[in-house]
XYZ file of C-alpha atoms in Angstrom:
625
model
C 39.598 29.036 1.417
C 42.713 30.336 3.184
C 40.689 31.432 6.279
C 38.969 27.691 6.349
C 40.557 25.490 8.634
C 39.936 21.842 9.786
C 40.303 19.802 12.849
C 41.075 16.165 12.986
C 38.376 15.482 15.364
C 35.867 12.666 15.780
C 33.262 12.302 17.977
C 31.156 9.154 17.921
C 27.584 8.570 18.981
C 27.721 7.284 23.393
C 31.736 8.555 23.095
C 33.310 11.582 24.871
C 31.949 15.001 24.363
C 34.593 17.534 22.469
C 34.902 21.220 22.550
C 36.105 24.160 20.619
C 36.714 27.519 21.645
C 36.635 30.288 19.740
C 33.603 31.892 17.877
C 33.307 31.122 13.881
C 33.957 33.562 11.103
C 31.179 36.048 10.562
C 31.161 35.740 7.147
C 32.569 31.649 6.623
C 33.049 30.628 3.424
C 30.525 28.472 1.883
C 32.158 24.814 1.354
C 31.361 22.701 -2.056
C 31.205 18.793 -1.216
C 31.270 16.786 -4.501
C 31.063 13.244 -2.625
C 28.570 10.717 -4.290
C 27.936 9.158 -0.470
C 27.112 12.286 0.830
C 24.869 13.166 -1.705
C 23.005 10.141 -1.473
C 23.027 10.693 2.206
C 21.673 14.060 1.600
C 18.674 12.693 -0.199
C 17.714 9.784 2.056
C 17.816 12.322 4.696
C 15.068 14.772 2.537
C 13.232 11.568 2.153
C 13.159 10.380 5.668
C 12.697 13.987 7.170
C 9.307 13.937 4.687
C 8.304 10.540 5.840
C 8.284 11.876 9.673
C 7.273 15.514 9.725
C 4.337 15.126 6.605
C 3.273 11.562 6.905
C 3.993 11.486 10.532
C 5.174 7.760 10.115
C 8.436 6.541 11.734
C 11.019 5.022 9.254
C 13.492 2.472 10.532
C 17.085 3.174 10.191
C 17.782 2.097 6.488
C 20.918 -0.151 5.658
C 22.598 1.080 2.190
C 25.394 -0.876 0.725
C 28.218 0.132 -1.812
C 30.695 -1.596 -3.136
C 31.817 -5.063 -4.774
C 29.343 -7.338 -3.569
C 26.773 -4.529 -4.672
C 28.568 -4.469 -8.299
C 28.081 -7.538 -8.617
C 24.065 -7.330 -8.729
C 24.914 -4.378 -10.894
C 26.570 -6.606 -13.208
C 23.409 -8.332 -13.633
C 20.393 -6.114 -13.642
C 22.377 -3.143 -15.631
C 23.691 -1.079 -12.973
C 20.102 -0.226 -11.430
C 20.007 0.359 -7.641
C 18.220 -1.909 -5.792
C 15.773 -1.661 -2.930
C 15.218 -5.303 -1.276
C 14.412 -4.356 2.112
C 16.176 -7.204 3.605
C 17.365 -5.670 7.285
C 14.650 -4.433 9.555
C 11.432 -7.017 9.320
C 11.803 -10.463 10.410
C 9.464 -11.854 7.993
C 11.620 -10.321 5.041
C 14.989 -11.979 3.902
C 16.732 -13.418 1.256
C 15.231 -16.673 1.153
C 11.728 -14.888 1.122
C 12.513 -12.983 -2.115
C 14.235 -16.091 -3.789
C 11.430 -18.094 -3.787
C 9.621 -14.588 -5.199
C 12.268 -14.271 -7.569
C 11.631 -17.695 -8.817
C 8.323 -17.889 -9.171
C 8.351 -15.096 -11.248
C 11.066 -15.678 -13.489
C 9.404 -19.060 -14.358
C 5.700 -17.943 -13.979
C 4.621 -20.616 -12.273
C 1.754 -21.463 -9.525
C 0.470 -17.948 -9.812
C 2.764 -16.145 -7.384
C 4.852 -18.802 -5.219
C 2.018 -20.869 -5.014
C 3.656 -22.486 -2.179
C 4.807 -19.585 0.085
C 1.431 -18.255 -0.686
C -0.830 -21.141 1.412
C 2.013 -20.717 4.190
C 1.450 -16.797 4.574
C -2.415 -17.333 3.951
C -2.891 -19.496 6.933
C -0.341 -17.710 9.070
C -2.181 -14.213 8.036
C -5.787 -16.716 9.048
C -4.913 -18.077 12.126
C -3.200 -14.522 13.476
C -6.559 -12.702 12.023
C -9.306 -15.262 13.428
C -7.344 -15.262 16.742
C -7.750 -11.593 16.855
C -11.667 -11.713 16.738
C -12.385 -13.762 19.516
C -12.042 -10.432 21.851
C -14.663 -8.717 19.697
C -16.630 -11.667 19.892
C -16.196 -12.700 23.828
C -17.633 -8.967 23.931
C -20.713 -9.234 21.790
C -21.395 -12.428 24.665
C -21.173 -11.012 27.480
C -23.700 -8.638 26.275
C -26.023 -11.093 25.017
C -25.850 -12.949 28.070
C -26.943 -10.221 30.611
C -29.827 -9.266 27.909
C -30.886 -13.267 28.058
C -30.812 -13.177 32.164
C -32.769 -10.087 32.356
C -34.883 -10.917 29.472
C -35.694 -14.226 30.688
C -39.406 -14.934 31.341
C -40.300 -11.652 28.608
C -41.858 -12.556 25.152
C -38.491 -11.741 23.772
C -36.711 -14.821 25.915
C -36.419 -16.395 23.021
C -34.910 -14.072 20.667
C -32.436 -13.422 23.491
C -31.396 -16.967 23.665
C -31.370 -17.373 20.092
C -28.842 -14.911 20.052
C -26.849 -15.745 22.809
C -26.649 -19.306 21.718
C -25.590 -18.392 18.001
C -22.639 -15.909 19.614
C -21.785 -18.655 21.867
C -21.751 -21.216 18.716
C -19.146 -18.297 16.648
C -16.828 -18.353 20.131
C -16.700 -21.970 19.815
C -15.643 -22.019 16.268
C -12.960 -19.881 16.250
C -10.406 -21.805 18.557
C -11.161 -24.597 15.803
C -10.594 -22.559 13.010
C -7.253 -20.751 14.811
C -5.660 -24.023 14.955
C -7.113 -25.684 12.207
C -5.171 -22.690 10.209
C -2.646 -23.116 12.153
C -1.871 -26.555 11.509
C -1.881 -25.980 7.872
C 0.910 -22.701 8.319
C 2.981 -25.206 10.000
C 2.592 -28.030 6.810
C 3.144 -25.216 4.456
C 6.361 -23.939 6.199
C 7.687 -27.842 6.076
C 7.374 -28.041 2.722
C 8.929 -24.636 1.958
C 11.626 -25.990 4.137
C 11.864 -29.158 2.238
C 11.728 -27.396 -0.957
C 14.433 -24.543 -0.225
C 16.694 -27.797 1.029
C 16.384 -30.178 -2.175
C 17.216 -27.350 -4.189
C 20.250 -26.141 -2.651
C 21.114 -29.956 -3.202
C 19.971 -29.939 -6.746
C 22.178 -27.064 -7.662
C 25.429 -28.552 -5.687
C 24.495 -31.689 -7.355
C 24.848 -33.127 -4.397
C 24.071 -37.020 -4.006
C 21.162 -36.525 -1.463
C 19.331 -34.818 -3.933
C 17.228 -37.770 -4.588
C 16.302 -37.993 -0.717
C 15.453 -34.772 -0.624
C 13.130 -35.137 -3.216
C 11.389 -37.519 -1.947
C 11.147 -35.606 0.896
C 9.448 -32.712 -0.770
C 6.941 -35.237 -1.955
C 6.400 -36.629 1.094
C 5.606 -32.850 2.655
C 3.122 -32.082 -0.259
C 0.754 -34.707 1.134
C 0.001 -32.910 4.685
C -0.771 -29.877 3.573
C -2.993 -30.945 0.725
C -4.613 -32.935 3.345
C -4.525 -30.139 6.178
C -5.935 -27.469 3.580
C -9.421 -28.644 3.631
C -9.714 -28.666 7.400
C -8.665 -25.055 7.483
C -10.892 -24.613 4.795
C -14.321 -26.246 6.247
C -13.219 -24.055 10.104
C -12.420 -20.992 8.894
C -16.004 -20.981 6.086
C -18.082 -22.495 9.370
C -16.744 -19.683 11.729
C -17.685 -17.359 9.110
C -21.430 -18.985 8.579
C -21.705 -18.958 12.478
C -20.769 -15.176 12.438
C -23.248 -14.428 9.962
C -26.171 -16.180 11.764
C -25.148 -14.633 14.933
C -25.447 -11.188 13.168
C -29.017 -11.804 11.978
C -30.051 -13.112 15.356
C -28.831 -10.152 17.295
C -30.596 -7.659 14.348
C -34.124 -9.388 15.419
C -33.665 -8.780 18.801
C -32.410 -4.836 18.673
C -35.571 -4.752 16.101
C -38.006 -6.309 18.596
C -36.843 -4.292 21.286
C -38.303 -1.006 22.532
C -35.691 2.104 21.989
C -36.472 3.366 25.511
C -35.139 -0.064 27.076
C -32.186 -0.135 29.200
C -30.678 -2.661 26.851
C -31.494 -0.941 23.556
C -27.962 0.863 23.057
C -26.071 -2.137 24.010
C -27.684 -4.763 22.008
C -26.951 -1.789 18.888
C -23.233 -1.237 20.033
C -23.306 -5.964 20.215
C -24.642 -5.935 17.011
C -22.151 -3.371 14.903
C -19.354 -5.385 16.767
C -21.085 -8.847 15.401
C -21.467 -7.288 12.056
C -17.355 -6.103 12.319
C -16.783 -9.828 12.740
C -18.759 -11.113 10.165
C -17.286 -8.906 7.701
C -14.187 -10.121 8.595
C -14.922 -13.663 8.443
C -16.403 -13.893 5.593
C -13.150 -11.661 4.420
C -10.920 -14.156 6.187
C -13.062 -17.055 4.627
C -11.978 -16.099 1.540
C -8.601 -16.171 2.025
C -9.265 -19.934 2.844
C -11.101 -20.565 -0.567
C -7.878 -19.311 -2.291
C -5.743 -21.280 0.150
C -7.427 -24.506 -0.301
C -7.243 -23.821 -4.461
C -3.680 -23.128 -3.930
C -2.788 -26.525 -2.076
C -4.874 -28.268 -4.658
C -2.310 -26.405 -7.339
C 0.197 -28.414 -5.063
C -1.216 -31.955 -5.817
C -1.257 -31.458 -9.361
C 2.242 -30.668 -9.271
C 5.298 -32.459 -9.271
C 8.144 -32.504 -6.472
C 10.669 -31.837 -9.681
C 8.884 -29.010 -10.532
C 8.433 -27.285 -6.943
C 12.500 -27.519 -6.903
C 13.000 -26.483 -9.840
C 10.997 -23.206 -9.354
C 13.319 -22.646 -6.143
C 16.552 -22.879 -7.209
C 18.050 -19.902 -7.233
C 21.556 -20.625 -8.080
C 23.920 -17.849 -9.011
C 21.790 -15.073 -8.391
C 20.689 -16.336 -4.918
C 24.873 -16.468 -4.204
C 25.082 -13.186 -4.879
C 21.932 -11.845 -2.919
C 22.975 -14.035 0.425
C 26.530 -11.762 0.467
C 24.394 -8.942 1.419
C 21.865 -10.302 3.463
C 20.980 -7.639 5.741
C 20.891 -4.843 2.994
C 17.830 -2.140 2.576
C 19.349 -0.570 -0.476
C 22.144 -1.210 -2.726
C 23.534 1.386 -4.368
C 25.674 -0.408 -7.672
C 28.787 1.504 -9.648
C 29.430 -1.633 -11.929
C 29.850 0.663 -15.252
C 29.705 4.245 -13.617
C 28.430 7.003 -10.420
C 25.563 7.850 -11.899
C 23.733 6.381 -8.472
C 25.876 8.531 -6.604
C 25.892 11.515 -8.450
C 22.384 11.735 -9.780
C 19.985 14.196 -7.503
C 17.206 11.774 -7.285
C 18.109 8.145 -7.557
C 18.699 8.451 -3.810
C 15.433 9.916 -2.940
C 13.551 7.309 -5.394
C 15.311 4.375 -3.769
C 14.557 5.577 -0.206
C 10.627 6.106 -1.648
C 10.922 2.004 -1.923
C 12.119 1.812 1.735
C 9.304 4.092 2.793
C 6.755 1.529 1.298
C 8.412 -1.820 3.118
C 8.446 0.311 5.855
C 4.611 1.011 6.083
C 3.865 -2.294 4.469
C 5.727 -4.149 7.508
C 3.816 -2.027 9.942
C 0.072 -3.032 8.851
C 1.480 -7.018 8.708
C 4.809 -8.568 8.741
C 4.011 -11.221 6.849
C 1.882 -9.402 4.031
C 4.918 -7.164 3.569
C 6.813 -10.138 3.004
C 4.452 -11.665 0.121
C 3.704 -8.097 -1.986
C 6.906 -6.162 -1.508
C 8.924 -9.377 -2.684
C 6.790 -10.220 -5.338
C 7.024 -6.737 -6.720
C 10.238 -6.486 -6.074
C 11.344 -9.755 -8.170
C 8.694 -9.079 -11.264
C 10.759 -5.770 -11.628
C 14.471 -7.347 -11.151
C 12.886 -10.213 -13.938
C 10.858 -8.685 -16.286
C 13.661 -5.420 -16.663
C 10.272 -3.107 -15.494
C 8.019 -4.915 -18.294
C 4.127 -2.949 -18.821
C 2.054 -6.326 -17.747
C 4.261 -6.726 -14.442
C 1.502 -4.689 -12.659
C 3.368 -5.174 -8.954
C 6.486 -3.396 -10.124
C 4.320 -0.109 -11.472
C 2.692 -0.373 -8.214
C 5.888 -0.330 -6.645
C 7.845 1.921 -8.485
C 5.183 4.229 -8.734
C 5.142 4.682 -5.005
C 8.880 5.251 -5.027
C 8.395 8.028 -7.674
C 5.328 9.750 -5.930
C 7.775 10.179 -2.932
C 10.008 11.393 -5.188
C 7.921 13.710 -6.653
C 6.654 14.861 -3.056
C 10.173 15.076 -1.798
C 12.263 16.831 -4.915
C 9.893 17.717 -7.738
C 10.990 15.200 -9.576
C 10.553 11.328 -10.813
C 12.557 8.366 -12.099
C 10.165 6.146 -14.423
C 7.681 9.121 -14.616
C 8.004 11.187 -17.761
C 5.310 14.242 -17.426
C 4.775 16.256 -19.867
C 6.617 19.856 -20.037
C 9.314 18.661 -17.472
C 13.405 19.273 -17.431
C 14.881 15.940 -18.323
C 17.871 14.847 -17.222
C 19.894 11.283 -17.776
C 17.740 9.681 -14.662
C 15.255 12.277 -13.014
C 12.356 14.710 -15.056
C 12.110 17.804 -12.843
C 8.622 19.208 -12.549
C 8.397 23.441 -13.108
C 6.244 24.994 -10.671
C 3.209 26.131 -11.815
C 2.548 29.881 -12.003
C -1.283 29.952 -12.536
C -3.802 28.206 -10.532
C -5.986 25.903 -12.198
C -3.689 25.010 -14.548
C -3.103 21.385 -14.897
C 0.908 21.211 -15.276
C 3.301 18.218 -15.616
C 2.608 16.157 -12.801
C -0.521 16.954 -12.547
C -1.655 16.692 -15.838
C -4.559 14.180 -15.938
C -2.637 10.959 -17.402
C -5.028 8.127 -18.402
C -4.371 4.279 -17.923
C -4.116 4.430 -22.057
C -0.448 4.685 -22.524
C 1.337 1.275 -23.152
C 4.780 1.657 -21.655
C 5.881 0.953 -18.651
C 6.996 4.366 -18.029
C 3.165 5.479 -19.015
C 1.567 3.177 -16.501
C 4.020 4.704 -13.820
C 3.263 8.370 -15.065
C -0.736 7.244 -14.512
C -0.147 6.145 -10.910
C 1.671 9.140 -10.040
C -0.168 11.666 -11.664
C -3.156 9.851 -9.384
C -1.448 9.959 -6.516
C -0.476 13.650 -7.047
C -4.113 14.571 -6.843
C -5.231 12.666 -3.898
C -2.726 14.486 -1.816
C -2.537 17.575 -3.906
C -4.144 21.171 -3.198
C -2.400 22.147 0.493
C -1.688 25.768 1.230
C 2.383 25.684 0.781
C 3.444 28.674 3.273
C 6.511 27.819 4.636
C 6.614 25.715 7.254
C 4.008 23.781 6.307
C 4.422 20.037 7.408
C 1.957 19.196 4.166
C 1.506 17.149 1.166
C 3.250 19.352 -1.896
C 1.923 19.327 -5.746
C 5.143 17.976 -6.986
C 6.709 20.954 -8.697
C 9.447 23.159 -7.577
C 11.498 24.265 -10.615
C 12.061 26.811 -12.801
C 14.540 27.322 -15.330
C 18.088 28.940 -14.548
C 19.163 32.029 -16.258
C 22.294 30.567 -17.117
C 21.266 26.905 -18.330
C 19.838 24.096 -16.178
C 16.960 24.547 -13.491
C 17.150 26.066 -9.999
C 14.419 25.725 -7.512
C 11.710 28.567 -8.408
C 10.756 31.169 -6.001
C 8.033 29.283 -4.739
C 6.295 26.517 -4.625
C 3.950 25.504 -7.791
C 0.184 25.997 -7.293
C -1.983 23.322 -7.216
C -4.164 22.802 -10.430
C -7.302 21.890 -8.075
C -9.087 19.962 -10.654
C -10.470 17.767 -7.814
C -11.590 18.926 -4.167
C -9.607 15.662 -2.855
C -6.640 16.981 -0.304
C -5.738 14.026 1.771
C -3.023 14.685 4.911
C 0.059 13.247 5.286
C -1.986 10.773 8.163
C -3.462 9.076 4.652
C -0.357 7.100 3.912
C -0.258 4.111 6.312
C -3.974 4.375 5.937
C -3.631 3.976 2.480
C -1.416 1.103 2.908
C -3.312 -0.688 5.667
C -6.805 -0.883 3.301
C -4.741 -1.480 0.300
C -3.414 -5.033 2.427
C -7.140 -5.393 3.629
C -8.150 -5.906 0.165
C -5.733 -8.200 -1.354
C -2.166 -9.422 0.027
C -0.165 -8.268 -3.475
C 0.435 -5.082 -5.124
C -2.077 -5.112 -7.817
C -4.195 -1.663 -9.262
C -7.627 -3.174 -7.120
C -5.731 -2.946 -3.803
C -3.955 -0.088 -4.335
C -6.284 2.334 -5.873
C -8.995 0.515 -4.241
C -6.638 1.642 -0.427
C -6.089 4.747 -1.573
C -9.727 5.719 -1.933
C -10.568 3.725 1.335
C -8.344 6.405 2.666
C -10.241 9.449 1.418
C -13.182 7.921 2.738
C -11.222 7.992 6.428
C -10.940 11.353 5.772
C -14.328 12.416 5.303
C -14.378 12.532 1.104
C -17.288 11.860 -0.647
C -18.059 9.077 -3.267
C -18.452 11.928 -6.440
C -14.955 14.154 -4.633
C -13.472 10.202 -4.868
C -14.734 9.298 -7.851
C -13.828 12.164 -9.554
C -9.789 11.377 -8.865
C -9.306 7.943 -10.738
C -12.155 9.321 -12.959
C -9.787 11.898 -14.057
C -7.298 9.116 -14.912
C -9.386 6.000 -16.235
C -11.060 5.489 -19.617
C -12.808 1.940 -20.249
C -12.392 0.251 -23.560
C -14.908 3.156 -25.784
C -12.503 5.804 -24.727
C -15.071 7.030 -21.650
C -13.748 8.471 -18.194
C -15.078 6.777 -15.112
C -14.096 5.429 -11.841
C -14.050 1.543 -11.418
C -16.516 0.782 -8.376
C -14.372 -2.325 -7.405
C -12.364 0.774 -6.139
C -14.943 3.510 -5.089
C -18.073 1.270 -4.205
C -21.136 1.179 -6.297
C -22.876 4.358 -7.174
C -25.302 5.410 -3.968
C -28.397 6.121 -3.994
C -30.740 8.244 -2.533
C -34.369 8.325 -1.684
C -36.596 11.896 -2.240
C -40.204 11.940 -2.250
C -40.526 8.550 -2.627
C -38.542 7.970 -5.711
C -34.750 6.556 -5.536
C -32.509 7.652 -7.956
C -28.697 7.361 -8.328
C -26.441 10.504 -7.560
C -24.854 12.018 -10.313
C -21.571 13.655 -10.291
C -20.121 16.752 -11.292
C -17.565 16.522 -13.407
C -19.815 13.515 -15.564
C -22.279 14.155 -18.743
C -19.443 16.402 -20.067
C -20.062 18.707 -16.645
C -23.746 19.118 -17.324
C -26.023 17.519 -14.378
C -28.865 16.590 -15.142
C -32.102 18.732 -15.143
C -33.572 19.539 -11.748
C -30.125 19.256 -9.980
C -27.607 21.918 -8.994
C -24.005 21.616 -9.691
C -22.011 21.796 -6.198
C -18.401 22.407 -6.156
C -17.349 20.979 -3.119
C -18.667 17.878 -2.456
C -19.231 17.584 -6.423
C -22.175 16.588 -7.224
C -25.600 17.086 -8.764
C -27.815 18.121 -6.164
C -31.149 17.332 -6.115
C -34.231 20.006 -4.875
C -35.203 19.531 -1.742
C -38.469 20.453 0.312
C -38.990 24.167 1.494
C -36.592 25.257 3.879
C -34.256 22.061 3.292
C -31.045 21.275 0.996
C -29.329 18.463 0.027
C -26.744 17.102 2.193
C -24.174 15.178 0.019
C -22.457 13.342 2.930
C -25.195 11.740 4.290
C -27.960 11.639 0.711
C -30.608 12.894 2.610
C -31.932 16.776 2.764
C -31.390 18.764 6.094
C -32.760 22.023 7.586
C -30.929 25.472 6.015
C -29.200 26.953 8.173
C -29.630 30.250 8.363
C -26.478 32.243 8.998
């Protein structure tokens, strides 16, 4: 190092410029930092660099924390590091996960019963609003067909449907504010809540007034819930009418008419809204149960659930904290290769949770979040394998390696299994061996999700510089002891055709919200495949991934529908029968079918000069190359 010199020079982001003359050695000497910062650093930089040049998503800046206040939480939860997402979302704070925190440590009310008719109606009223475009549109068009169908035998089916639109843009105002209303009851009694138990703990001597004020705030929204209720299920009824009175008009109407295309185009935007109504209207059901929950309860018992206490002391020190890296006993956050990357896999999912909804992020990241700080990563807390699955996947995508994960035939170290790359294609090899739901650890049920995940994304050519999804495993062992990164990348086992793009991730996460506000295996698997089916993947290449990881109770493979959609059907030569897959009947289709390997599944003979299309379920001309 006697030829390595350093400069006491800064130079600060908006600063002065500095320069240096000279040209460098042409040989410098390489330069060993052993820093724990930098190397965690280091490995939220891998992370984020993945996150923008494969998934093409755009992570905020992420706020890490060392130090006392962060020892402190490490005092409590045994030195883990800690991803709360606290500084970039407004709808994401301490207070948030407190009340997630003490739901779950009690189990009570089924998830913060009270927060949850709050962000219902909030998520309602912002939802309904947004349909009232959609549906102003489907007017207008139904308007102009009434006025130039006026005086025509189909007058009446015209105005039938005009009027029914007209009744769904009338209802939606009403069921906007009526949901609305009841966000605004909800958030005054969390308020009231989150007060008397601040007083509770400090023993204070208004804690009896603000009791009573929490029972005073129950009443409106146990009142109010109904209302939102009985708008929000009438919007939805009206939507659904209005759908059926615009689909016997476009049937009634010749094809060749000048208003055939638009009343089609009016009626898949009426049948957008009344999917989402009805969607919407059961959100309302739920919130409506919920407030009922409410009545039954007592004021005593809401407070109790929030108090927080010692904990919540602790948390509001570092309030505007992403990640919090703890040294309470030892480094080993610092100095492990991976913790790093799996913490900054956690900021990765607020960070596409908060940009499908604010407010949903809010609900499922916290209550994942809290069930794992609780329950010390317990098998039943199904958010926190959601949610540290996702952190390991990124992991795994990032380094080669996971946290919770344990795949078979991988290097173990103290915190992080390193995946070695696989030599011979086809071969199913530690990350991407097939793991079933059937393991009862926590660990296991993490191992599952990943292994999943690995093989929607899986089966990219890897020439460098490929911007793509990897297969998770990029070791080999050293000559000397330990495990350097192998010569090249492992080769995908391709035991599905599924190969999403990095574009699939904030699709992923936007269905899995559209399906159900928390983190729970029906939203997220259930996203993930509504993802493949953006991408053009059929329902046997879909089924076949959680199919490869999902036995029922008699030990058989298959792949829940309340994820993939019922089994389709097709119609040939009058009979309909139900498409068969692959990789089913121990990968024998059944008689008069023909295996196909990419779209796989059991193709059926078609007429003369036709074959089966598996996209569409019908058969097509040959083409002839």
């Amino acid at each position: 190092m006697d030829d390595f010199t350093t400069l006491p020079l800064t130079i600060c982001p908006g600063g002065p410029t500095a320069q240096m003359s000279g040209s460098p050695p042409s040989n410098p000497p390489p330069v060993t930092i052993q820093n724990g910062y930098m190397n965690a650093m280091a490995q939220m930089t891998d992370a984020q660099l993945y996150t923008s040049k494969v998934a093409g998503f755009h992570v905020s800046q992420a706020e890490a924390l060392t130090g006392f206040v962060p020892d402190l939480l490490g005092a409590l939860n045994g030195d883990r590091a800690f991803t709360p997402c606290w500084s970039f979302s407004w709808a994401n704070d301490v207070s948030v996960f407190m009340a997630a925190l003490g739901a779950v440590a009690a189990d009570h009310l089924n998830e913060y019963v009270v927060q949850k008719v709050e962000i219902g109606a909030k998520a309602l009223a912002k939802a309904i609003k947004a349909e009232a475009t959609q549906v102003a549109t489907v007017l207008a068009t139904l308007e102009t067909a009434a006025t130039q169908l006026a005086g025509t035998s189909l007058a009446p089916l015209a105005n039938a449907a005009r009027d029914a639109v007209a009744s769904v843009a009338t209802q939606i105002p009403n069921a906007t504010t009526q949901a609305t209303l009841l966000a605004q009851d909800a958030g005054d009694l969390v308020g009231a809540v989150g007060t008397a138990a601040r007083l509770t703990t400090s023993a204070s001597s208004r804690a009896n007034a603000a009791q009573n004020a929490v029972q005073a705030a129950i009443g409106p929204v146990t009142t109010q819930a109904p209302s939102a209720n009985a708008a929000v299920q009438a919007a939805a009824s009206a939507a659904a009418t209005a759908e059926s009175s615009i689909q016997a008009l476009a049937s009634a109407l010749d094809p060749s008419s000048s208003l055939s295309s638009a009343i089609a185009t009016a009626e898949g935007y009426a049948h957008q809204v009344t999917t989402s109504l009805v969607n919407l209207a059961g959100i309302a059901g739920q919130a409506l149960a919920d407030a009922e929950r409410i009545q039954a309860d007592t004021a005593g018992a809401l407070i109790g659930f929030a108090v927080g206490s010692t904990l919540g002391q602790v948390l509001e020190m570092f309030a505007t904290a992403d990640i919090l890296f703890t040294a309470h006993n030892d480094d080993h956050n610092f100095n492990d290769r991976g913790i790093a990357t799996h913490e900054y896999g956690h900021f990765v999912l607020c960070n596409l949770l908060d940009s499908v909804d604010a407010v949903q992020f809010a609900a499922a990241y916290d209550e994942a979040a809290a069930a794992g700080f609780v329950t010390g990563q317990a098998p039943s807390a199904t958010g926190s394998v959601m949610n540290e699955s996702f952190a390991d996947f990124i992991a795994s995508q990032v380094m080669g390696a996971t946290s919770y994960a344990l795949p078979p035939n991988s290097f173990r170290s103290p915190n992080m299994n390193y995946c070695p790359a696989a030599t011979t294609a086809g071969t199913a090899n530690c990350i991407e061996t097939n793991t079933t739901n059937t393991g009862p650890s926590f660990d296991d049920k993490v191992l599952r999700a990943v292994s999943l995940y690995t093989d929607a994304f899986d089966g990219h050519v890897l020439v460098p510089p490929a911007d793509v999804p990897t297969n998770g495993d990029e070791w080999a062992a050293a000559s000397g002891g330990g495990i350097t990164l192998a010569a090249a990348p492992g080769i995908s086992a391709n035991d599905e055709t599924v190969a999403l793009t990095g574009a699939a991730f904030r699709s992923w996460i936007s269905n899995a919200l559209s399906r159900g506000t928390l983190l729970r295996e029906d939203n997220v698997f259930g996203g993930l495949s509504d993802a493949m089916i953006k991408q053009q993947y059929t329902w046997c290449q879909r089924c076949e991934v959680f199919y490869l990881h999902t036995v029922d109770a008699s030990g058989t493979n298959n792949c829940p529908e309340q994820w993939v959609g019922p089994r389709p059907t097709f119609t040939l030569n009058g009979t309909t029968t139900s498409l068969s897959c692959r990789f089913e009947n121990n990968g024998v289709c059944p008689a008069g079918t023909t295996p196909d390997e990419l779209y796989r599944s059991c193709d059926p003979t078609c007429p003369a000069g036709k074959v089966f299309d598996p996209p569409s379920l019908t058969c097509v001309g040959q083409i002839i190359p």
